[in-house]
PDB file of C-alpha atoms in Angstrom:
ATOM      1  CA  MET J   1       2.762  10.555 -25.994  1.00 40.00           C
ATOM      2  CA  ALA J   2       2.397   7.331 -23.867  1.00 41.00           C
ATOM      3  CA  SER J   3       3.877   5.684 -25.908  1.00 41.00           C
ATOM      4  CA  GLU J   4       7.015   7.957 -25.649  1.00 42.00           C
ATOM      5  CA  VAL J   5       6.814   7.506 -22.076  1.00 40.00           C
ATOM      6  CA  ALA J   6       6.852   4.169 -20.806  1.00 43.00           C
ATOM      7  CA  PRO J   7      10.391   3.109 -22.868  1.00 45.00           C
ATOM      8  CA  VAL J   8      11.862   5.945 -20.491  1.00 41.00           C
ATOM      9  CA  ALA J   9      10.337   4.719 -17.532  1.00 41.00           C
ATOM     10  CA  GLU J  10      11.598   1.271 -18.192  1.00 47.00           C
ATOM     11  CA  LYS J  11      15.350   2.483 -18.484  1.00 42.00           C
ATOM     12  CA  ILE J  12      15.179   4.655 -15.616  1.00 40.00           C
ATOM     13  CA  ALA J  13      14.338   1.741 -13.597  1.00 47.00           C
ATOM     14  CA  ALA J  14      16.306  -0.800 -14.856  1.00 49.00           C
ATOM     15  CA  SER J  15      18.943   1.814 -14.716  1.00 46.00           C
ATOM     16  CA  SER J  16      18.087   2.277 -10.863  1.00 53.00           C
ATOM     17  CA  ASP J  17      17.609  -1.552 -10.207  1.00 56.00           C
ATOM     18  CA  ALA J  18      21.250  -2.724 -11.991  1.00 63.00           C
ATOM     19  CA  GLY J  19      22.897  -0.168  -9.293  1.00 73.00           C
ATOM     20  CA  LEU J  20      21.488  -2.306  -6.348  1.00 81.00           C
ATOM     21  CA  LYS J  21      22.095  -5.891  -7.724  1.00 86.00           C
ATOM     22  CA  HIS J  22      23.816  -7.461  -5.394  1.00 88.00           C
ATOM     23  CA  LEU J  23      24.105  -5.085  -2.440  1.00 93.00           C
ATOM     24  CA  LYS J  24      23.909  -6.654   1.314  1.00 96.00           C
ATOM     25  CA  VAL J  25      21.503  -4.811   3.030  1.00 95.00           C
ATOM     26  CA  LEU J  26      20.564  -5.277   6.209  1.00 97.00           C
ATOM     27  CA  CYS J  27      17.211  -3.824   7.833  1.00 96.00           C
ATOM     28  CA  VAL J  28      17.107  -3.685  11.830  1.00 97.00           C
ATOM     29  CA  ASP J  29      13.846  -2.970  13.132  1.00 94.00           C
ATOM     30  CA  ASN J  30      11.442  -4.417  16.323  1.00 95.00           C
ATOM     31  CA  GLU J  31       8.319  -4.779  14.202  1.00 92.00           C
ATOM     32  CA  PRO J  32       8.502  -7.876  11.682  1.00 93.00           C
ATOM     33  CA  ASP J  33       5.812  -6.191   9.436  1.00 89.00           C
ATOM     34  CA  ILE J  34       8.062  -3.702   8.618  1.00 89.00           C
ATOM     35  CA  LEU J  35      10.908  -6.147   8.155  1.00 92.00           C
ATOM     36  CA  VAL J  36       8.840  -8.322   5.839  1.00 91.00           C
ATOM     37  CA  GLY J  37       7.854  -5.476   3.808  1.00 89.00           C
ATOM     38  CA  MET J  38      11.428  -4.067   3.718  1.00 90.00           C
ATOM     39  CA  GLU J  39      13.062  -7.564   2.600  1.00 92.00           C
ATOM     40  CA  THR J  40      10.737  -7.941   0.132  1.00 90.00           C
ATOM     41  CA  LEU J  41      11.251  -4.535  -1.569  1.00 89.00           C
ATOM     42  CA  LEU J  42      15.165  -4.620  -1.771  1.00 90.00           C
ATOM     43  CA  GLU J  43      14.648  -8.241  -3.118  1.00 91.00           C
ATOM     44  CA  ARG J  44      12.947  -7.042  -5.940  1.00 89.00           C
ATOM     45  CA  TRP J  45      15.405  -4.528  -6.589  1.00 89.00           C
ATOM     46  CA  GLY J  46      18.180  -7.267  -6.367  1.00 91.00           C
ATOM     47  CA  CYS J  47      19.625  -6.801  -3.322  1.00 93.00           C
ATOM     48  CA  ASP J  48      20.752  -9.534  -0.741  1.00 96.00           C
ATOM     49  CA  VAL J  49      18.883  -8.786   2.571  1.00 96.00           C
ATOM     50  CA  ARG J  50      18.820  -9.952   5.696  1.00 98.00           C
ATOM     51  CA  THR J  51      16.800  -8.683   8.584  1.00 98.00           C
ATOM     52  CA  ALA J  52      16.958  -8.653  12.635  1.00 98.00           C
ATOM     53  CA  LEU J  53      14.579  -7.326  15.312  1.00 98.00           C
ATOM     54  CA  ASP J  54      17.753  -5.879  17.121  1.00 97.00           C
ATOM     55  CA  LEU J  55      21.090  -5.388  18.057  1.00 96.00           C
ATOM     56  CA  VAL J  56      21.989  -9.220  19.216  1.00 96.00           C
ATOM     57  CA  GLY J  57      20.580 -10.590  15.902  1.00 97.00           C
ATOM     58  CA  SER J  58      21.851  -7.723  14.004  1.00 97.00           C
ATOM     59  CA  LEU J  59      25.281  -8.955  14.753  1.00 97.00           C
ATOM     60  CA  LYS J  60      24.548 -12.514  14.772  1.00 98.00           C
ATOM     61  CA  HIS J  61      24.822 -11.908  10.557  1.00 97.00           C
ATOM     62  CA  LEU J  62      28.769 -10.618  11.125  1.00 96.00           C
ATOM     63  CA  ASP J  63      29.224 -13.965  12.957  1.00 96.00           C
ATOM     64  CA  GLN J  64      27.794 -16.113  10.529  1.00 97.00           C
ATOM     65  CA  GLY J  65      30.628 -13.533   8.128  1.00 96.00           C
ATOM     66  CA  TRP J  66      27.603 -11.742   6.309  1.00 97.00           C
ATOM     67  CA  GLU J  67      29.066  -7.945   5.937  1.00 97.00           C
ATOM     68  CA  PRO J  68      26.570  -5.472   5.067  1.00 97.00           C
ATOM     69  CA  ASP J  69      27.420  -2.812   2.426  1.00 95.00           C
ATOM     70  CA  VAL J  70      24.259  -0.934   3.872  1.00 95.00           C
ATOM     71  CA  ILE J  71      22.703  -0.674   7.284  1.00 96.00           C
ATOM     72  CA  LEU J  72      18.924   0.535   7.212  1.00 95.00           C
ATOM     73  CA  SER J  73      18.192   0.400  10.751  1.00 95.00           C
ATOM     74  CA  ASP J  74      14.541   2.218  12.934  1.00 94.00           C
ATOM     75  CA  TYR J  75      15.933   3.995  15.678  1.00 94.00           C
ATOM     76  CA  ARG J  76      13.200   2.912  18.048  1.00 93.00           C
ATOM     77  CA  LEU J  77      13.868  -0.393  19.181  1.00 95.00           C
ATOM     78  CA  ASP J  78      12.867  -2.501  22.166  1.00 95.00           C
ATOM     79  CA  ASN J  79      14.304  -2.304  25.731  1.00 94.00           C
ATOM     80  CA  GLY J  80      15.585   0.819  25.328  1.00 93.00           C
ATOM     81  CA  ARG J  81      17.709   0.317  22.244  1.00 95.00           C
ATOM     82  CA  THR J  82      18.246   2.245  18.983  1.00 95.00           C
ATOM     83  CA  GLY J  83      19.472   1.983  15.521  1.00 96.00           C
ATOM     84  CA  LEU J  84      22.304   4.067  16.178  1.00 96.00           C
ATOM     85  CA  GLU J  85      23.559   1.490  19.045  1.00 97.00           C
ATOM     86  CA  VAL J  86      23.271  -0.879  16.019  1.00 98.00           C
ATOM     87  CA  LEU J  87      25.708   1.551  13.441  1.00 98.00           C
ATOM     88  CA  GLN J  88      28.216   2.186  16.175  1.00 98.00           C
ATOM     89  CA  GLN J  89      28.458  -1.621  17.122  1.00 97.00           C
ATOM     90  CA  PHE J  90      29.250  -2.294  13.469  1.00 98.00           C
ATOM     91  CA  ARG J  91      31.420   0.596  12.892  1.00 97.00           C
ATOM     92  CA  LEU J  92      33.865  -0.883  16.226  1.00 97.00           C
ATOM     93  CA  ARG J  93      33.922  -4.300  14.541  1.00 97.00           C
ATOM     94  CA  VAL J  94      34.033  -3.825  10.566  1.00 96.00           C
ATOM     95  CA  GLY J  95      34.762  -0.038  10.332  1.00 96.00           C
ATOM     96  CA  ASP J  96      33.770   2.405   7.528  1.00 94.00           C
ATOM     97  CA  SER J  97      33.020  -0.097   5.278  1.00 94.00           C
ATOM     98  CA  PHE J  98      29.143   0.214   5.253  1.00 96.00           C
ATOM     99  CA  LYS J  99      26.586   3.279   4.895  1.00 95.00           C
ATOM    100  CA  GLY J 100      24.541   3.486   8.080  1.00 95.00           C
ATOM    101  CA  VAL J 101      20.872   5.125   7.511  1.00 94.00           C
ATOM    102  CA  ILE J 102      18.594   5.392  10.893  1.00 94.00           C
ATOM    103  CA  ILE J 103      14.954   5.220   9.335  1.00 91.00           C
ATOM    104  CA  SER J 104      12.921   7.314  11.819  1.00 89.00           C
ATOM    105  CA  ALA J 105       9.691   9.711  12.460  1.00 83.00           C
ATOM    106  CA  ASP J 106      11.133  11.448  15.344  1.00 81.00           C
ATOM    107  CA  ARG J 107      13.325  14.247  14.573  1.00 83.00           C
ATOM    108  CA  THR J 108      14.482  15.433  18.586  1.00 88.00           C
ATOM    109  CA  GLU J 109      17.717  17.517  18.476  1.00 91.00           C
ATOM    110  CA  SER J 110      19.869  15.045  20.617  1.00 91.00           C
ATOM    111  CA  MET J 111      18.738  12.058  17.998  1.00 91.00           C
ATOM    112  CA  LEU J 112      19.461  14.650  15.444  1.00 91.00           C
ATOM    113  CA  GLU J 113      22.808  15.290  16.811  1.00 93.00           C
ATOM    114  CA  GLY J 114      24.026  11.340  17.605  1.00 94.00           C
ATOM    115  CA  ILE J 115      22.897  10.733  13.709  1.00 94.00           C
ATOM    116  CA  LYS J 116      25.088  13.957  12.422  1.00 94.00           C
ATOM    117  CA  SER J 117      28.179  13.315  14.494  1.00 95.00           C
ATOM    118  CA  ASN J 118      28.756   9.525  13.359  1.00 95.00           C
ATOM    119  CA  GLY J 119      28.450  10.166  10.174  1.00 95.00           C
ATOM    120  CA  PHE J 120      25.229   8.623   9.249  1.00 95.00           C
ATOM    121  CA  ALA J 121      22.429   9.343   7.147  1.00 93.00           C
ATOM    122  CA  LEU J 122      18.731   9.997   8.228  1.00 91.00           C
ATOM    123  CA  LEU J 123      15.685   8.776   6.207  1.00 88.00           C
ATOM    124  CA  LEU J 124      12.177  10.095   7.460  1.00 83.00           C
ATOM    125  CA  ASN J 125       9.702   7.448   8.189  1.00 72.00           C
ATOM    126  CA  LEU J 126       6.984   8.244   5.870  1.00 61.00           C
ATOM    127  CA  LEU J 127       5.096   5.151   6.876  1.00 57.00           C
ATOM    128  CA  SER J 128       3.676   6.800   9.976  1.00 52.00           C
ATOM    129  CA  HIS J 129       2.716  10.086   7.759  1.00 45.00           C
ATOM    130  CA  LEU J 130       0.493   8.085   5.148  1.00 48.00           C
ATOM    131  CA  SER J 131      -0.896   6.208   7.747  1.00 50.00           C
ATOM    132  CA  CYS J 132      -1.744   9.870   9.022  1.00 49.00           C
ATOM    133  CA  VAL J 133      -2.918  11.207   5.716  1.00 49.00           C
ATOM    134  CA  ARG J 134      -5.090   7.650   5.184  1.00 52.00           C
ATOM    135  CA  TYR J 135      -6.736   8.384   8.283  1.00 53.00           C
ATOM    136  CA  SER J 136      -7.788  11.812   7.545  1.00 52.00           C
ATOM    137  CA  ILE J 137      -9.015  10.858   4.255  1.00 55.00           C
ATOM    138  CA  ASN J 138     -10.741   7.879   4.518  1.00 55.00           C
ATOM    139  CA  PRO J 139     -13.943   8.517   6.384  1.00 54.00           C
ATOM    140  CA  SER J 140     -14.223   4.642   7.264  1.00 53.00           C
ATOM    141  CA  ASP J 141     -11.120   4.533   8.912  1.00 48.00           C
ATOM    142  CA  GLN J 142     -12.576   6.702  11.534  1.00 47.00           C
TER     143      GLN J 142
END
């Protein structure tokens, strides 16, 4: 039975990875460790990944002639800035040529409305939820 499952799992993984090969992905987050994790994972999937800590850093990639297919941005950035602002600024410069995704554990009504009204997607940040689960089930963390 296990010998039948392994080839199927490998085919699924291969077909999923093939669709991401050479996809240009910009990751924006004010936490460098998060950016390293995202970059590592996406590069394993074959993506061409660039990272930025903020709006200014993200726009530098455009200035260098690199235009993303996808932008994954944390909602809350430093200095009161948001990932929504990053996506809006990219839209002003390159139009609708990219898929914009906000990553957040927050779900305030105004944030959700801003994302929806601009036509961007929301991905709930599971890392914060996983940290809570780990804390609640691992006594050594308490």
